[in-house]
mmCIF file of C-alpha atoms and ligand atoms in Angstrom:
data_model
loop_
_atom_site.group_PDB
_atom_site.id
_atom_site.type_symbol
_atom_site.label_atom_id
_atom_site.label_comp_id
_atom_site.label_asym_id
_atom_site.label_seq_id
_atom_site.Cartn_x
_atom_site.Cartn_y
_atom_site.Cartn_z
ATOM 1 C CA MET A 81 -116.691 107.360 14.155
ATOM 2 C CA THR A 82 -117.709 110.883 13.128
ATOM 3 C CA ILE A 83 -117.534 114.016 15.251
ATOM 4 C CA ALA A 84 -121.339 114.059 15.569
ATOM 5 C CA GLU A 85 -121.355 110.446 16.751
ATOM 6 C CA ALA A 86 -118.590 111.158 19.244
ATOM 7 C CA VAL A 87 -120.541 114.093 20.704
ATOM 8 C CA ARG A 88 -123.572 111.859 21.061
ATOM 9 C CA GLU A 89 -121.642 109.048 22.733
ATOM 10 C CA MET A 90 -119.967 111.406 25.206
ATOM 11 C CA THR A 91 -123.283 113.108 25.970
ATOM 12 C CA VAL A 92 -124.937 109.772 26.765
ATOM 13 C CA ARG A 93 -122.031 108.857 29.046
ATOM 14 C CA LEU A 94 -122.227 112.192 30.880
ATOM 15 C CA GLU A 95 -126.027 111.995 31.150
ATOM 16 C CA ALA A 96 -125.651 108.675 32.943
ATOM 17 C CA ALA A 97 -123.106 110.061 35.452
ATOM 18 C CA PRO A 98 -125.117 112.328 35.867
ATOM 19 C CA VAL A 99 -123.670 115.796 35.370
ATOM 20 C CA GLU A 100 -125.645 119.011 35.186
ATOM 21 C CA SER A 101 -125.050 119.946 31.526
ATOM 22 C CA PRO A 102 -124.056 116.759 29.654
ATOM 23 C CA ALA A 103 -124.359 118.055 26.067
ATOM 24 C CA LEU A 104 -122.396 121.227 26.762
ATOM 25 C CA ASP A 105 -119.688 119.375 28.692
ATOM 26 C CA ALA A 106 -119.401 116.759 25.919
ATOM 27 C CA GLU A 107 -118.899 119.491 23.335
ATOM 28 C CA VAL A 108 -116.394 121.457 25.386
ATOM 29 C CA LEU A 109 -114.318 118.361 26.165
ATOM 30 C CA LEU A 110 -114.389 116.980 22.615
ATOM 31 C CA ALA A 111 -113.502 120.361 21.090
ATOM 32 C CA HIS A 112 -110.640 120.606 23.581
ATOM 33 C CA ALA A 113 -109.400 117.086 22.767
ATOM 34 C CA LEU A 114 -109.563 117.823 19.039
ATOM 35 C CA GLY A 115 -107.972 121.248 19.453
ATOM 36 C CA ILE A 116 -110.803 123.057 17.664
ATOM 37 C CA GLU A 117 -113.384 125.718 18.544
ATOM 38 C CA ARG A 118 -116.678 124.318 19.806
ATOM 39 C CA TYR A 119 -118.734 125.682 16.877
ATOM 40 C CA ARG A 120 -116.627 123.569 14.484
ATOM 41 C CA LEU A 121 -118.174 120.417 15.981
ATOM 42 C CA LEU A 122 -121.406 121.320 14.214
ATOM 43 C CA ILE A 123 -119.852 122.399 10.938
ATOM 44 C CA ASP A 124 -117.548 119.363 10.781
ATOM 45 C CA GLY A 125 -120.016 116.868 12.289
ATOM 46 C CA ALA A 126 -119.590 114.393 9.428
ATOM 47 C CA ARG A 127 -115.793 114.284 9.657
ATOM 48 C CA PRO A 128 -114.089 111.262 11.179
ATOM 49 C CA VAL A 129 -112.510 111.552 14.627
ATOM 50 C CA ASP A 130 -108.883 110.586 15.067
ATOM 51 C CA SER A 131 -108.948 107.563 17.393
ATOM 52 C CA GLU A 132 -106.119 108.770 19.618
ATOM 53 C CA LYS A 133 -107.905 112.092 20.200
ATOM 54 C CA PHE A 134 -111.152 110.267 20.771
ATOM 55 C CA ASN A 135 -109.528 108.156 23.471
ATOM 56 C CA ARG A 136 -108.111 111.292 25.018
ATOM 57 C CA CYS A 137 -111.603 112.749 25.100
ATOM 58 C CA ARG A 138 -112.950 109.557 26.673
ATOM 59 C CA ARG A 139 -110.454 109.858 29.511
ATOM 60 C CA MET A 140 -111.496 113.475 30.055
ATOM 61 C CA VAL A 141 -115.162 112.471 30.075
ATOM 62 C CA GLU A 142 -114.402 109.817 32.698
ATOM 63 C CA ARG A 143 -112.821 112.480 34.889
ATOM 64 C CA ARG A 144 -115.878 114.682 34.415
ATOM 65 C CA CYS A 145 -118.152 111.758 35.339
ATOM 66 C CA GLY A 146 -116.130 111.483 38.553
ATOM 67 C CA GLY A 147 -117.148 115.045 39.454
ATOM 68 C CA GLU A 148 -114.120 117.040 38.346
ATOM 69 C CA PRO A 149 -115.081 120.487 37.026
ATOM 70 C CA VAL A 150 -114.672 120.940 33.252
ATOM 71 C CA ALA A 151 -112.311 123.868 33.785
ATOM 72 C CA TYR A 152 -109.781 121.742 35.707
ATOM 73 C CA ILE A 153 -109.913 119.079 32.998
ATOM 74 C CA THR A 154 -109.319 121.493 30.125
ATOM 75 C CA GLY A 155 -107.183 123.800 32.297
ATOM 76 C CA ILE A 156 -109.028 126.775 30.855
ATOM 77 C CA LYS A 157 -111.825 129.090 31.937
ATOM 78 C CA GLU A 158 -113.114 132.172 30.179
ATOM 79 C CA PHE A 159 -113.601 135.220 32.367
ATOM 80 C CA TYR A 160 -114.362 138.748 31.197
ATOM 81 C CA SER A 161 -113.927 137.487 27.608
ATOM 82 C CA LEU A 162 -110.331 136.477 28.390
ATOM 83 C CA GLU A 163 -108.933 132.976 28.525
ATOM 84 C CA PHE A 164 -107.507 132.104 31.943
ATOM 85 C CA GLN A 165 -105.528 129.016 32.819
ATOM 86 C CA VAL A 166 -106.769 127.321 35.956
ATOM 87 C CA THR A 167 -105.399 124.538 38.134
ATOM 88 C CA PRO A 168 -106.813 123.018 41.346
ATOM 89 C CA ASP A 169 -104.632 125.561 43.184
ATOM 90 C CA VAL A 170 -107.086 128.318 42.269
ATOM 91 C CA LEU A 171 -110.812 128.895 42.412
ATOM 92 C CA ILE A 172 -112.475 128.674 39.003
ATOM 93 C CA PRO A 173 -113.529 132.241 38.103
ATOM 94 C CA ARG A 174 -117.325 132.656 38.234
ATOM 95 C CA PRO A 175 -119.396 134.821 35.886
ATOM 96 C CA GLU A 176 -120.850 136.812 38.795
ATOM 97 C CA THR A 177 -117.349 138.012 39.683
ATOM 98 C CA GLU A 178 -117.307 139.960 36.402
ATOM 99 C CA LEU A 179 -119.494 142.477 38.235
ATOM 100 C CA LEU A 180 -116.544 143.234 40.538
ATOM 101 C CA VAL A 181 -114.407 143.983 37.484
ATOM 102 C CA ASP A 182 -117.127 146.228 36.001
ATOM 103 C CA MET A 183 -117.323 148.179 39.252
ATOM 104 C CA ALA A 184 -113.555 148.460 39.624
ATOM 105 C CA LEU A 185 -113.209 149.763 36.063
ATOM 106 C CA TYR A 186 -116.028 152.226 36.660
ATOM 107 C CA TYR A 187 -114.710 153.645 39.923
ATOM 108 C CA ALA A 188 -110.960 153.717 39.254
ATOM 109 C CA ARG A 189 -109.848 157.164 38.132
ATOM 110 C CA PRO A 190 -107.094 157.420 35.506
ATOM 111 C CA GLY A 191 -103.785 156.387 37.063
ATOM 112 C CA ALA A 192 -105.450 154.874 40.130
ATOM 113 C CA ASP A 193 -103.737 152.380 42.418
ATOM 114 C CA LEU A 194 -105.857 149.264 42.693
ATOM 115 C CA LEU A 195 -105.330 146.259 44.943
ATOM 116 C CA ASP A 196 -106.834 142.790 44.377
ATOM 117 C CA LEU A 197 -106.773 140.828 47.638
ATOM 118 C CA GLY A 198 -106.623 137.050 47.283
ATOM 119 C CA THR A 199 -106.148 137.206 43.549
ATOM 120 C CA GLY A 200 -106.197 133.414 42.955
ATOM 121 C CA SER A 201 -105.965 132.841 39.194
ATOM 122 C CA GLY A 202 -105.436 136.592 38.799
ATOM 123 C CA ALA A 203 -108.822 136.883 37.074
ATOM 124 C CA ILE A 204 -109.859 140.240 38.553
ATOM 125 C CA ALA A 205 -106.414 141.875 38.516
ATOM 126 C CA VAL A 206 -105.608 140.774 34.959
ATOM 127 C CA ALA A 207 -109.062 141.685 33.591
ATOM 128 C CA VAL A 208 -108.747 145.167 35.125
ATOM 129 C CA ARG A 209 -105.221 145.782 33.857
ATOM 130 C CA LYS A 210 -105.999 144.375 30.396
ATOM 131 C CA ASN A 211 -108.896 146.826 30.000
ATOM 132 C CA ARG A 212 -107.235 149.788 31.702
ATOM 133 C CA PRO A 213 -103.449 149.942 31.218
ATOM 134 C CA ASP A 214 -103.472 153.296 33.049
ATOM 135 C CA ILE A 215 -104.372 151.632 36.365
ATOM 136 C CA ARG A 216 -101.509 150.524 38.630
ATOM 137 C CA VAL A 217 -102.605 147.082 39.711
ATOM 138 C CA HIS A 218 -101.304 145.303 42.819
ATOM 139 C CA ALA A 219 -102.366 141.833 43.892
ATOM 140 C CA SER A 220 -101.752 139.496 46.801
ATOM 141 C CA ASP A 221 -102.431 135.901 47.631
ATOM 142 C CA VAL A 222 -101.519 133.749 50.595
ATOM 143 C CA SER A 223 -100.941 130.776 48.271
ATOM 144 C CA ALA A 224 -97.614 130.710 46.414
ATOM 145 C CA ALA A 225 -99.060 128.143 43.995
ATOM 146 C CA ALA A 226 -101.978 130.461 43.177
ATOM 147 C CA LEU A 227 -99.578 133.354 42.571
ATOM 148 C CA ARG A 228 -97.690 131.276 40.029
ATOM 149 C CA VAL A 229 -100.955 130.678 38.155
ATOM 150 C CA ALA A 230 -101.839 134.383 38.372
ATOM 151 C CA LYS A 231 -98.454 135.487 37.019
ATOM 152 C CA ARG A 232 -98.704 133.003 34.176
ATOM 153 C CA ASN A 233 -102.148 134.319 33.270
ATOM 154 C CA CYS A 234 -100.867 137.854 33.401
ATOM 155 C CA ARG A 235 -98.005 137.042 31.047
ATOM 156 C CA ARG A 236 -100.241 135.122 28.643
ATOM 157 C CA ILE A 237 -103.053 137.664 28.527
ATOM 158 C CA ILE A 238 -101.176 140.949 28.831
ATOM 159 C CA GLY A 239 -97.875 139.848 27.341
ATOM 160 C CA ALA A 240 -95.847 141.064 30.324
ATOM 161 C CA VAL A 241 -96.220 141.257 34.093
ATOM 162 C CA PRO A 242 -97.100 144.881 34.854
ATOM 163 C CA ILE A 243 -99.070 143.776 37.926
ATOM 164 C CA ARG A 244 -97.245 143.825 41.266
ATOM 165 C CA PHE A 245 -97.921 140.375 42.671
ATOM 166 C CA ARG A 246 -97.072 139.894 46.347
ATOM 167 C CA SER A 247 -97.169 136.795 48.464
ATOM 168 C CA GLY A 248 -98.956 137.071 51.795
ATOM 169 C CA ASP A 249 -102.190 137.133 53.725
ATOM 170 C CA LEU A 250 -104.579 139.959 52.736
ATOM 171 C CA PHE A 251 -102.894 143.344 53.385
ATOM 172 C CA SER A 252 -99.725 141.977 54.989
ATOM 173 C CA PRO A 253 -97.488 142.538 51.906
ATOM 174 C CA PHE A 254 -98.722 146.150 51.641
ATOM 175 C CA ASP A 255 -97.833 147.630 54.999
ATOM 176 C CA GLY A 256 -98.270 151.397 54.948
ATOM 177 C CA LYS A 257 -99.468 151.508 51.325
ATOM 178 C CA ARG A 258 -102.790 153.134 50.387
ATOM 179 C CA PHE A 259 -104.985 152.499 47.357
ATOM 180 C CA ASP A 260 -107.783 154.211 45.469
ATOM 181 C CA VAL A 261 -109.653 150.968 44.944
ATOM 182 C CA ILE A 262 -109.434 147.691 46.840
ATOM 183 C CA VAL A 263 -111.252 144.742 45.361
ATOM 184 C CA SER A 264 -111.626 141.196 46.639
ATOM 185 C CA ASN A 265 -113.474 137.964 46.054
ATOM 186 C CA PRO A 266 -112.511 136.353 49.355
ATOM 187 C CA PRO A 267 -113.676 133.008 50.723
ATOM 188 C CA TYR A 268 -117.199 133.543 52.026
ATOM 189 C CA VAL A 269 -118.922 130.147 52.023
ATOM 190 C CA ASP A 270 -120.156 128.839 55.376
ATOM 191 C CA PRO A 271 -118.243 125.585 56.146
ATOM 192 C CA ALA A 272 -121.492 124.151 57.569
ATOM 193 C CA LEU A 273 -122.840 124.061 53.999
ATOM 194 C CA LYS A 274 -120.031 121.796 52.819
ATOM 195 C CA PRO A 275 -122.092 118.574 52.763
ATOM 196 C CA SER A 276 -124.845 120.188 50.678
ATOM 197 C CA LEU A 277 -122.647 121.756 47.990
ATOM 198 C CA GLN A 278 -122.211 120.424 44.433
ATOM 199 C CA ARG A 279 -119.507 117.772 44.332
ATOM 200 C CA GLU A 280 -117.560 119.878 41.779
ATOM 201 C CA ILE A 281 -116.824 122.389 44.545
ATOM 202 C CA GLY A 282 -115.002 119.668 46.473
ATOM 203 C CA HIS A 283 -112.243 119.881 43.830
ATOM 204 C CA GLU A 284 -111.589 123.584 44.471
ATOM 205 C CA PRO A 285 -109.157 124.874 47.122
ATOM 206 C CA GLU A 286 -110.918 124.983 50.483
ATOM 207 C CA ARG A 287 -109.203 128.129 51.654
ATOM 208 C CA ALA A 288 -110.455 129.993 48.581
ATOM 209 C CA LEU A 289 -114.045 129.043 49.413
ATOM 210 C CA PHE A 290 -114.692 128.616 53.099
ATOM 211 C CA ALA A 291 -114.426 131.095 55.945
ATOM 212 C CA GLY A 292 -115.347 130.745 59.596
ATOM 213 C CA ASP A 293 -118.128 132.580 61.375
ATOM 214 C CA GLN A 294 -120.740 131.439 58.806
ATOM 215 C CA GLY A 295 -118.524 132.540 55.937
ATOM 216 C CA ARG A 296 -118.058 136.056 57.314
ATOM 217 C CA ALA A 297 -114.628 135.860 58.957
ATOM 218 C CA VAL A 298 -112.452 136.994 56.046
ATOM 219 C CA LEU A 299 -114.885 139.676 54.866
ATOM 220 C CA GLN A 300 -114.921 140.996 58.422
ATOM 221 C CA ARG A 301 -111.106 141.050 58.597
ATOM 222 C CA ILE A 302 -110.923 142.925 55.299
ATOM 223 C CA ILE A 303 -113.465 145.516 56.422
ATOM 224 C CA ASP A 304 -111.690 145.899 59.772
ATOM 225 C CA SER A 305 -108.295 146.576 58.204
ATOM 226 C CA ALA A 306 -109.124 148.274 54.891
ATOM 227 C CA GLU A 307 -109.370 151.768 56.319
ATOM 228 C CA SER A 308 -105.626 152.168 56.805
ATOM 229 C CA HIS A 309 -105.076 151.065 53.181
ATOM 230 C CA LEU A 310 -107.625 153.310 51.452
ATOM 231 C CA LEU A 311 -106.976 156.832 50.246
ATOM 232 C CA PRO A 312 -109.592 159.441 51.191
ATOM 233 C CA GLY A 313 -112.673 158.819 49.025
ATOM 234 C CA GLY A 314 -111.349 155.337 48.229
ATOM 235 C CA ILE A 315 -113.586 152.430 47.361
ATOM 236 C CA LEU A 316 -113.692 148.898 48.739
ATOM 237 C CA LEU A 317 -115.452 146.371 46.492
ATOM 238 C CA LEU A 318 -116.249 142.967 47.959
ATOM 239 C CA GLU A 319 -117.931 139.906 46.576
ATOM 240 C CA MET A 320 -120.183 138.357 49.203
ATOM 241 C CA GLY A 321 -122.774 135.650 49.839
ATOM 242 C CA HIS A 322 -126.343 136.321 48.717
ATOM 243 C CA ASP A 323 -127.542 136.275 52.336
ATOM 244 C CA MET A 324 -124.924 138.697 53.708
ATOM 245 C CA ARG A 325 -126.576 141.993 52.884
ATOM 246 C CA ASP A 326 -127.430 142.978 56.467
ATOM 247 C CA PHE A 327 -124.074 141.810 57.783
ATOM 248 C CA ILE A 328 -122.152 143.863 55.208
ATOM 249 C CA LEU A 329 -124.283 146.995 55.650
ATOM 250 C CA ASP A 330 -123.792 146.790 59.406
ATOM 251 C CA ALA A 331 -120.051 145.984 59.342
ATOM 252 C CA GLY A 332 -119.351 148.718 56.770
ATOM 253 C CA GLU A 333 -121.407 151.401 58.451
ATOM 254 C CA ARG A 334 -119.789 150.691 61.806
ATOM 255 C CA HIS A 335 -116.471 151.632 60.181
ATOM 256 C CA GLY A 336 -117.971 154.818 58.754
ATOM 257 C CA TYR A 337 -118.314 153.711 55.129
ATOM 258 C CA ALA A 338 -121.208 154.607 52.858
ATOM 259 C CA VAL A 339 -122.322 151.108 51.832
ATOM 260 C CA SER A 340 -124.388 149.889 48.921
ATOM 261 C CA VAL A 341 -125.022 146.362 47.682
ATOM 262 C CA LEU A 342 -125.400 145.390 44.035
ATOM 263 C CA ASN A 343 -127.233 142.356 42.707
ATOM 264 C CA ASP A 344 -125.694 139.902 40.263
ATOM 265 C CA LEU A 345 -127.331 138.892 36.975
ATOM 266 C CA ALA A 346 -129.265 136.171 38.785
ATOM 267 C CA GLY A 347 -130.785 138.892 40.979
ATOM 268 C CA PHE A 348 -128.892 138.018 44.179
ATOM 269 C CA PRO A 349 -127.039 140.528 46.370
ATOM 270 C CA ARG A 350 -123.428 139.835 45.344
ATOM 271 C CA VAL A 351 -121.131 142.870 45.451
ATOM 272 C CA ALA A 352 -120.739 145.335 48.303
ATOM 273 C CA LEU A 353 -119.469 148.813 47.536
ATOM 274 C CA LEU A 354 -117.985 150.578 50.545
ATOM 275 C CA LYS A 355 -116.962 154.167 50.039
ATOM 276 C CA ARG A 356 -114.569 155.786 52.455
ATOM 277 C CA GLN A 357 -115.589 159.342 53.400
ATOM 278 C CA LYS A 358 -113.171 162.095 52.357
HETATM 279 N N1 LIG B 433 -119.387 132.080 44.475
HETATM 280 C C1 LIG B 433 -118.641 130.948 44.905
HETATM 281 C C2 LIG B 433 -119.536 129.754 45.125
HETATM 282 O O1 LIG B 433 -120.625 129.907 45.619
HETATM 283 C C3 LIG B 433 -117.883 131.250 46.170
HETATM 284 C C4 LIG B 433 -116.707 132.063 45.893
HETATM 285 C C5 LIG B 433 -116.033 132.525 47.122
HETATM 286 O O2 LIG B 433 -116.118 131.965 48.197
HETATM 287 N N2 LIG B 433 -115.360 133.582 46.959
HETATM 288 O O3 LIG B 433 -119.165 128.660 44.792
#
C-alpha cells in the first residue's frame, strides 16, 4: 500500500463515521503515525507505507471514529504557532484564544507582571512568555494534572520554566499580589447546552468548559475579585461566550471598569477588555 492509498482508505473510514473533516484528519493522523510533516504525504504519495505504522494509524483512526478529538490522539495541538502537548487533563487550545494572547502582548508594558488564571495546557502563559521574555508571567490552575502539562509545555517550548506556576483556584495562590495584566480563558459554557454540543467536547475536562449560572459563574467570580489583584491602570482580559456581551459590560461597569468587547475572527464577541481606572 502506498501513502496516497493509505490516505484514501483512512479518509473513507472517517467519512463513514462520520467526522467533520475526514480528509484533514486522515492526513494529520497518518503523518503523525509515519512521523513526517503533513505536506510530505503529497510529495511521497507513491512511497510504500510500513505495515506496522499503517496499523498504528488504523488504531488512531478508530479512536477518531469513536469521537476522540485529533489533538488527544496525537497528543499535540498548535497554538500561536507553537506546538503544545495536550492530554485529556487539559482543554485543547482553540484558535480564537490567540486573540487573548495578542491583546496581552499589546497591553503589557515592558517588565509587566502578568497572571494567567486557569492556565490549563499553559497555552496563553507560554505563548506570552515565549514572545515577550521581559514579561514576568505567573499562572494558576486548580488541577494539579493540568499544571504538570503546562510545566512540560513551558520546558519544551521555552527551554526552562521561567513562569511561576501555582496550584489553586483562581486568585487563591496569589493573596496580596497585584498584576499589570490578568488574562483568563475560564470555563464559560452553559451546562444546559451539554446535550447539544459536538461529541468531541465530551472528551475534554468538564471543569475547564462548564460553569454554573448559564456559564457565567466563573467569569463573575473573576470580575468580582480581580480588583484587589490589579495595579492601577491594570487590564483584565477575559475570553467569554459569544452571547455574553451585555452580561460582561454590565458586570464590568458595576465594578468601575472601562469595558470593551472584541470580536474573534469568526465575527463573534469573544474577548472582554476591562481596564481598571487609575
Ligand atoms: N470556546 C470553547 C468551546 O466553545 C469553550 C472554552 C471555555 O469554556 N473556556 O468549546
